[in-house]
Amino acid sequence: MTTTQIAILGAGIFVKTQYVPRLSEISDIVSVKFIWSRSEESAKSAVEIARKHFGGVEAVWGDQGLDRIINDDSILGVAVVLAGQFQVDISLKLLKAGKHVLQEKPAAASISEIEKALSGYNSIRANVRGQPIWAVAENYRFEPAFVESKKLMAEIGDMMSVQVIVEGSMNSSNPYFSSSWRRNFTGGFILDMGVHFIAGLRMLVGCEVVSASATTCHVDKTLPPPDIISSNFQLENGCSGVFVMVVSSRSSKIFWRVVGLKGTIQIERGNQNGRQGYTVLYYTADGQCKSFFYPFSGVTDEFKTFIHDIQEAKKGNGHEVEPRLSYIEGARDVALLEAMMESGSKNGALVHVKKF
Ligand SMILES: *[C@@H]1O[C@H](CO)[C@@H](O)[C@H](O)[C@H]1NC(C)=O
Ligand SMILES: *[C@@H]1O[C@H](CO)[C@@H](O)[C@H](O)[C@H]1NC(C)=O
C-alpha cells in the first residue's frame, strides 16, 4: 500500500502538539511532504519536530512556498491550520487548484463568510476535475464517547431536557491564551472553543437547534469579549435545553447531559489511569447507573477518515465525504453560536438559527 502525501499549512501550537504526533501514529497511510508558514522561521521550527517522524518533510514559506504545494501533483490533500480569519480564503484557493482540504474549525468566522464559502465551493465542485473534498476538522464528532453515546440515545426515550455546561480554563497558563488571532476574532474564545461544545451537542441529540436566546457578558478583562454566555435553546424535536459557557474558571468542568423519559445520558470530560478522555454515565429506566470511560482519540480518527476519503475520491467513483467531516456540519456549529451571540447583543431576543 502506498502512503498518501499531504502538506500542512500552519506551524503553530496545534500543528506541533497535535497534527505532527497524531499523523505520525498513522504514518503507514500518510506522509507529510511540506509544512508551510507565512514566515521561514516558523515553517522551519515545525519541520524540526516533524522530521523525527517524516524524514523527507520540507519547510516552505511565503507565496512561493504556497505555489510549490499547489503545483506539486504528488500532494493529494492539504491540512489548513491557520488563523481563523484566513482559513476560508486559502482553503478555496487550494480547492480551486484541485487539492482536497482538511480545514481546522471554526468553519468560518461568521455566517456571511459561510455563505461566501459555500457559493465558492459549489462553483468549484461544478468546475474543477475530481470534485475536491472540503472537510472541517472537528474532532468531537469522532470522539468515541460521542459515537458510543449517540448509539445509546434511542434507549432513553423521548428527550425532555438537554444541558451543556462548560467551565473552561483559558487562563494565562493555557498555550492558546495569548494567541493574537483569537483575540481579534468576533466572538473571541466563545466562538473558537465553543464550536467544539456545540458540535458535541448537535452530534449527541441528532437533530438541529432551531432557535436560541442568550445573555452574554464580559467579566474577566484578561479575555476578549464576550467571555460568558448563558443560552436557552429549542431543538426541532420540541425539546429545550441550556448552554452555559464560562471561558475561564478556577473550576474546570465540561459536560453534556440529556434527560429522557426512560433514562439519562451524561458525557463528562475527565481522566482515568492517567489518560484524558470522557466518562459516560448512563442512567437506565430501572434507576441503575452504568459508567464507561473513553480516552481521547478523535483527532487521530478524523485524520484516518480524511485520508481514507481522499484515497477513495482519487479512484474517481464519485466518493462522498464522511458526513461528520463535511464543511456544512462545521458551518452549522458556527451558525448556532452566532445566533446565540446575536441574541446576547439584543438583550436576549429570540434568534432563529440560520439553516445550512
Ligand atoms: C489555569 O487553570 C488551570 C486549570 O484550572 C489551573 O491549574 C492553573 O493554576 C490556572 N493558572 C492560572 C495562572 O490561573
Ligand atoms: C485584526 O483583524 C482585522 C480584520 O480581520 C485585520 O484587518 C487586522 O490586521 C487584525 N489585527 C491583528 C493585530 O491581527
Coordinates of C-alpha atoms and ligand atoms in Angstrom, one line a residue:
M1 CA 0.0 0.0 0.0
T2 CA 1.3 3.5 -0.9
T3 CA 1.2 6.3 1.6
T4 CA -0.8 9.4 0.7
Q5 CA 1.3 12.6 0.6
I6 CA -0.1 15.7 2.2
A7 CA 1.0 19.3 3.1
I8 CA 0.2 21.2 6.3
L9 CA -0.4 24.9 6.1
G10 CA 0.4 26.4 9.5
A11 CA 3.1 25.8 12.1
G12 CA 1.5 26.9 15.3
I13 CA 0.9 25.2 18.6
F14 CA -1.8 22.8 17.3
V15 CA 0.4 21.7 14.4
K16 CA 3.3 21.0 16.7
T17 CA 1.4 19.3 19.5
Q18 CA -1.4 17.5 17.6
Y19 CA -1.1 17.3 13.9
V20 CA 2.5 16.1 13.8
P21 CA 2.3 13.5 16.6
R22 CA -1.2 12.2 15.6
L23 CA -0.3 11.9 11.9
S24 CA 2.9 10.1 12.9
E25 CA 0.6 7.4 14.5
I26 CA -0.8 6.7 11.1
S27 CA 2.4 7.1 9.0
D28 CA 1.5 3.7 7.4
I29 CA -1.1 5.6 5.4
V30 CA 0.0 9.2 5.3
S31 CA 3.2 11.1 4.8
V32 CA 3.8 14.8 5.4
K33 CA 5.8 16.3 2.5
F34 CA 5.6 20.0 3.3
I35 CA 4.9 22.3 6.2
W36 CA 4.1 25.8 5.1
S37 CA 4.0 29.0 7.1
R38 CA 4.0 32.7 6.2
S39 CA 7.5 33.0 7.7
E40 CA 10.6 30.9 7.1
E41 CA 11.4 30.7 10.8
S42 CA 8.1 29.4 11.8
A43 CA 7.9 26.8 9.0
K44 CA 11.4 25.5 9.9
S45 CA 10.5 25.3 13.6
A46 CA 7.6 22.9 12.9
V47 CA 9.6 20.9 10.4
E48 CA 12.3 20.3 13.0
I49 CA 9.7 18.5 15.1
A50 CA 8.1 16.7 12.2
R51 CA 11.4 15.4 10.8
K52 CA 11.6 12.8 13.6
H53 CA 8.5 11.1 12.1
F54 CA 8.6 12.2 8.4
G55 CA 12.2 12.1 7.2
G56 CA 11.6 13.8 3.9
V57 CA 9.5 16.7 5.2
E58 CA 10.4 20.1 3.8
A59 CA 9.8 23.7 5.1
V60 CA 8.2 26.1 2.6
W61 CA 7.1 29.6 3.2
G62 CA 5.5 32.7 1.7
D63 CA 3.7 33.0 -1.7
Q64 CA 6.4 31.0 -3.5
G65 CA 6.1 28.1 -0.9
L66 CA 2.4 28.0 -1.3
D67 CA 2.7 27.9 -5.1
R68 CA 5.1 24.9 -4.8
I69 CA 2.4 23.0 -2.8
I70 CA -0.3 23.9 -5.3
N71 CA 1.8 22.9 -8.3
D72 CA 3.0 19.6 -6.8
D73 CA 0.8 16.8 -8.2
S74 CA 2.0 14.3 -5.6
I75 CA 0.2 16.3 -2.9
L76 CA -3.3 14.9 -2.7
G77 CA -4.6 16.8 0.3
V78 CA -3.7 19.8 2.4
A79 CA -4.4 20.5 6.1
V80 CA -5.2 24.2 6.7
V81 CA -4.4 25.0 10.3
L82 CA -4.1 28.8 10.2
A83 CA -5.6 31.8 11.9
G84 CA -9.4 31.7 11.7
Q85 CA -9.5 34.9 9.7
F86 CA -7.6 33.4 6.7
Q87 CA -8.7 29.8 6.5
V88 CA -11.7 30.1 4.2
D89 CA -9.8 32.2 1.5
I90 CA -6.8 29.9 1.5
S91 CA -9.0 26.7 1.5
L92 CA -10.9 28.0 -1.5
K93 CA -7.7 28.7 -3.3
L94 CA -6.4 25.2 -2.7
L95 CA -9.7 23.6 -3.7
K96 CA -9.7 25.6 -6.9
A97 CA -6.3 24.1 -7.6
G98 CA -7.8 20.6 -7.2
K99 CA -6.5 19.8 -3.7
H100 CA -8.6 18.1 -1.1
V101 CA -8.7 20.2 2.0
L102 CA -9.0 19.4 5.7
Q103 CA -9.5 22.8 7.3
E104 CA -9.4 23.3 11.1
K105 CA -12.5 24.5 12.9
P106 CA -14.1 27.0 13.1
A107 CA -15.5 26.5 9.5
A108 CA -15.7 30.3 9.1
A109 CA -15.7 33.5 11.2
S110 CA -19.3 34.3 10.6
I111 CA -22.5 33.4 8.7
S112 CA -21.7 35.8 6.0
E113 CA -18.3 34.2 5.4
I114 CA -20.0 30.8 5.3
E115 CA -22.3 32.0 2.6
K116 CA -19.3 33.2 0.6
A117 CA -17.5 29.9 1.3
L118 CA -20.5 27.7 0.1
S119 CA -21.1 29.6 -3.1
G120 CA -17.3 29.5 -3.9
Y121 CA -17.2 25.7 -3.1
N122 CA -20.3 24.9 -5.2
S123 CA -18.8 26.5 -8.2
I124 CA -15.5 24.7 -7.7
R125 CA -17.4 21.4 -7.3
A126 CA -19.1 22.1 -10.6
N127 CA -16.0 23.1 -12.5
V128 CA -12.9 21.5 -11.0
R129 CA -11.9 18.0 -12.0
G130 CA -12.0 15.4 -9.2
Q131 CA -14.6 17.4 -7.2
P132 CA -12.2 18.2 -4.3
I133 CA -13.4 17.5 -0.8
W134 CA -13.6 20.3 1.7
A135 CA -13.6 18.8 5.2
V136 CA -13.7 20.6 8.5
A137 CA -11.6 19.1 11.3
E138 CA -13.9 18.8 14.3
N139 CA -12.5 16.1 16.4
Y140 CA -15.5 16.0 18.8
R141 CA -17.6 14.3 16.1
F142 CA -15.0 11.5 16.1
E143 CA -14.5 11.1 19.9
P144 CA -15.6 7.5 20.8
A145 CA -17.5 8.9 23.8
F146 CA -19.8 10.8 21.5
V147 CA -20.0 8.0 18.9
E148 CA -21.0 5.5 21.6
S149 CA -23.4 7.8 23.5
K150 CA -25.2 8.6 20.3
K151 CA -26.0 4.9 19.9
L152 CA -27.4 4.8 23.4
M153 CA -29.8 7.8 22.7
A154 CA -32.5 5.5 21.4
E155 CA -32.6 3.8 24.8
I156 CA -33.5 6.9 26.8
G157 CA -36.8 7.5 25.1
D158 CA -38.3 10.9 24.3
M159 CA -35.9 13.8 25.1
M160 CA -37.1 16.1 27.9
S161 CA -34.1 18.3 28.7
V162 CA -30.6 19.0 27.5
Q163 CA -27.8 20.7 29.4
V164 CA -24.4 21.7 28.2
I165 CA -22.2 23.2 30.9
V166 CA -18.6 24.4 30.2
E167 CA -16.4 25.9 32.8
G168 CA -13.2 26.4 30.7
S169 CA -9.7 27.0 31.8
M170 CA -8.4 29.6 29.3
N171 CA -6.1 31.4 31.7
S172 CA -2.5 32.6 31.2
S173 CA -1.2 29.0 31.7
N174 CA -3.0 27.9 28.6
P175 CA -0.8 27.9 25.5
Y176 CA -3.6 29.5 23.4
F177 CA -4.3 32.3 25.9
S178 CA -2.1 34.8 24.1
S179 CA -3.0 33.7 20.6
S180 CA -3.4 37.0 18.8
W181 CA -5.9 35.9 16.1
R182 CA -8.3 34.5 18.7
R183 CA -8.3 37.9 20.4
N184 CA -9.0 39.6 17.1
F185 CA -12.0 37.4 16.2
T186 CA -15.6 38.3 16.6
G187 CA -16.8 36.1 19.4
G188 CA -13.3 35.6 20.7
F189 CA -12.8 32.3 22.6
I190 CA -16.5 31.7 22.8
L191 CA -16.6 31.1 19.0
D192 CA -13.2 29.3 18.7
M193 CA -13.7 27.0 21.7
G194 CA -17.5 27.0 21.6
V195 CA -17.8 25.2 18.2
H196 CA -16.4 22.1 19.8
F197 CA -19.1 22.0 22.6
I198 CA -21.8 22.8 20.0
A199 CA -20.6 20.0 17.8
G200 CA -20.8 17.6 20.7
L201 CA -24.3 18.8 21.5
R202 CA -25.6 18.5 17.9
M203 CA -24.0 15.1 17.5
L204 CA -25.5 13.7 20.7
V205 CA -29.1 15.0 20.2
G206 CA -29.0 14.1 16.5
C207 CA -31.2 17.0 15.4
E208 CA -30.9 20.7 14.8
V209 CA -31.3 23.6 17.2
V210 CA -33.9 25.9 15.6
S211 CA -33.7 29.0 17.9
A212 CA -31.9 30.4 20.8
S213 CA -32.0 33.2 23.3
A214 CA -28.9 34.3 25.3
T215 CA -27.2 36.6 27.7
T216 CA -23.6 37.4 27.1
C217 CA -21.2 39.1 29.5
H218 CA -17.6 40.3 29.8
V219 CA -16.3 39.9 33.3
D220 CA -12.7 38.6 33.0
K221 CA -11.0 41.6 31.3
T222 CA -7.8 39.5 30.5
L223 CA -10.0 37.8 27.9
P224 CA -11.6 39.3 24.7
P225 CA -15.4 39.8 24.9
P226 CA -17.7 38.0 25.5
D227 CA -16.3 35.6 28.0
I228 CA -19.5 34.2 29.4
I229 CA -22.7 33.1 27.6
S230 CA -25.9 31.7 29.1
S231 CA -28.4 30.5 26.5
N232 CA -31.5 28.5 26.3
F233 CA -32.4 26.9 23.0
Q234 CA -35.1 24.9 21.3
L235 CA -34.5 21.7 19.2
E236 CA -36.5 20.8 16.2
N237 CA -38.0 17.9 18.1
G238 CA -39.5 20.3 20.5
C239 CA -37.2 19.7 23.4
S240 CA -35.5 22.6 25.1
G241 CA -32.0 23.0 26.6
V242 CA -29.4 25.2 28.1
F243 CA -25.9 26.0 27.0
V244 CA -23.7 27.8 29.6
M245 CA -20.0 28.6 28.9
V246 CA -17.5 30.4 31.0
V247 CA -14.3 30.7 29.1
S248 CA -12.0 30.8 32.1
S249 CA -12.9 29.5 35.6
R250 CA -11.0 28.1 38.6
S251 CA -13.2 25.0 38.5
S252 CA -12.7 23.2 35.2
K253 CA -15.8 21.2 34.3
I254 CA -17.3 20.2 30.9
F255 CA -20.4 18.1 30.5
W256 CA -23.3 17.3 28.2
R257 CA -26.5 15.7 29.7
V258 CA -29.6 14.6 28.0
V259 CA -32.6 13.6 30.2
G260 CA -35.1 11.3 28.5
L261 CA -38.4 9.7 29.6
K262 CA -36.7 6.4 30.1
G263 CA -33.2 7.4 31.2
T264 CA -30.4 9.9 31.1
I265 CA -27.0 10.1 29.4
Q266 CA -24.2 12.3 30.5
I267 CA -20.7 12.8 28.9
E268 CA -18.2 14.5 31.1
R269 CA -14.6 15.4 30.5
G270 CA -12.2 13.7 32.9
N271 CA -9.4 11.2 33.2
Q272 CA -8.8 7.7 34.2
N273 CA -5.5 5.9 35.0
G274 CA -3.6 9.0 33.8
R275 CA -5.4 9.1 30.5
Q276 CA -7.5 12.1 29.4
G277 CA -10.9 11.4 27.9
Y278 CA -14.6 11.3 28.8
T279 CA -16.7 9.4 31.3
V280 CA -20.1 8.4 30.0
L281 CA -22.9 7.9 32.6
Y282 CA -26.0 6.0 31.5
Y283 CA -28.9 6.1 33.9
T284 CA -31.3 3.3 32.9
A285 CA -35.1 3.1 33.3
D286 CA -34.7 0.9 36.4
G287 CA -32.6 3.5 38.2
Q288 CA -29.2 2.0 37.7
C289 CA -26.2 3.9 36.5
K290 CA -23.6 2.4 34.2
S291 CA -20.3 4.2 33.7
F292 CA -17.9 3.9 30.8
F293 CA -14.6 5.7 30.1
Y294 CA -13.4 6.6 26.6
P295 CA -9.9 8.1 26.2
F296 CA -9.4 10.8 23.5
S297 CA -8.8 9.6 20.0
G298 CA -11.0 11.9 17.9
V299 CA -8.1 13.8 16.2
T300 CA -6.5 10.5 15.0
D301 CA -9.8 9.1 13.9
E302 CA -10.7 12.2 11.9
F303 CA -7.3 12.2 10.2
K304 CA -7.7 8.5 9.3
T305 CA -11.2 9.2 7.9
F306 CA -10.0 12.2 5.8
I307 CA -7.1 10.1 4.4
H308 CA -9.4 7.3 3.6
D309 CA -11.9 9.6 1.9
I310 CA -9.3 11.3 -0.3
Q311 CA -7.9 7.9 -1.3
E312 CA -11.3 6.8 -2.3
A313 CA -12.0 10.1 -4.1
K314 CA -8.8 9.5 -6.2
K315 CA -10.4 6.4 -7.6
G316 CA -12.9 8.6 -9.2
N317 CA -16.2 6.8 -8.4
G318 CA -17.9 9.9 -7.1
H319 CA -17.0 9.2 -3.4
E320 CA -19.0 11.1 -0.9
V321 CA -17.1 12.5 2.1
E322 CA -18.0 11.1 5.6
P323 CA -20.8 13.4 6.8
R324 CA -19.1 14.1 10.1
L325 CA -16.2 15.8 8.2
S326 CA -18.4 17.8 5.8
Y327 CA -18.0 21.5 5.6
I328 CA -21.7 22.0 6.2
E329 CA -21.5 20.4 9.6
G330 CA -18.8 22.8 10.7
A331 CA -20.9 25.7 9.2
R332 CA -23.9 24.6 11.3
D333 CA -21.9 24.8 14.5
V334 CA -20.8 28.4 13.7
A335 CA -24.4 29.3 12.8
L336 CA -25.8 28.2 16.1
L337 CA -23.1 30.1 18.1
E338 CA -23.6 33.2 16.0
A339 CA -27.4 33.0 16.8
M340 CA -26.6 32.8 20.5
M341 CA -24.2 35.7 20.3
E342 CA -26.6 37.8 18.2
S343 CA -29.3 37.2 20.8
G344 CA -26.8 38.2 23.5
S345 CA -26.2 41.5 21.7
K346 CA -30.0 42.1 21.5
N347 CA -30.7 41.6 25.3
G348 CA -31.8 38.0 24.9
A349 CA -34.2 38.4 21.9
L350 CA -35.2 35.1 20.4
V351 CA -33.0 34.4 17.3
H352 CA -33.7 31.7 14.7
V353 CA -30.7 29.7 13.7
K354 CA -29.7 30.1 10.1
K355 CA -30.2 26.8 8.3
F356 CA -27.5 25.3 6.1
Ligands
LIG1 C1 -5.3 27.9 35.0 O1 -6.2 26.9 35.1 C2 -5.7 25.6 35.4 C3 -6.8 24.6 35.4 O2 -8.0 25.1 36.1 C4 -5.0 25.7 36.8 O3 -4.5 24.5 37.2 C5 -4.0 26.8 36.8 O4 -3.5 27.0 38.1 C6 -4.6 28.1 36.3 N1 -3.5 29.1 36.1 C7 -3.6 30.4 36.4 C8 -2.5 31.3 36.2 O5 -4.7 30.9 36.9
LIG2 C1 -7.5 42.1 13.2 O1 -8.4 41.8 12.2 C2 -8.6 42.7 11.2 C3 -9.8 42.3 10.3 O2 -9.7 40.9 10.0 C4 -7.3 43.0 10.5 O3 -7.5 44.0 9.5 C5 -6.2 43.4 11.5 O4 -5.0 43.5 10.8 C6 -6.1 42.3 12.6 N1 -5.2 42.8 13.6 C7 -4.3 42.0 14.2 C8 -3.4 42.6 15.2 O5 -4.2 40.8 13.9

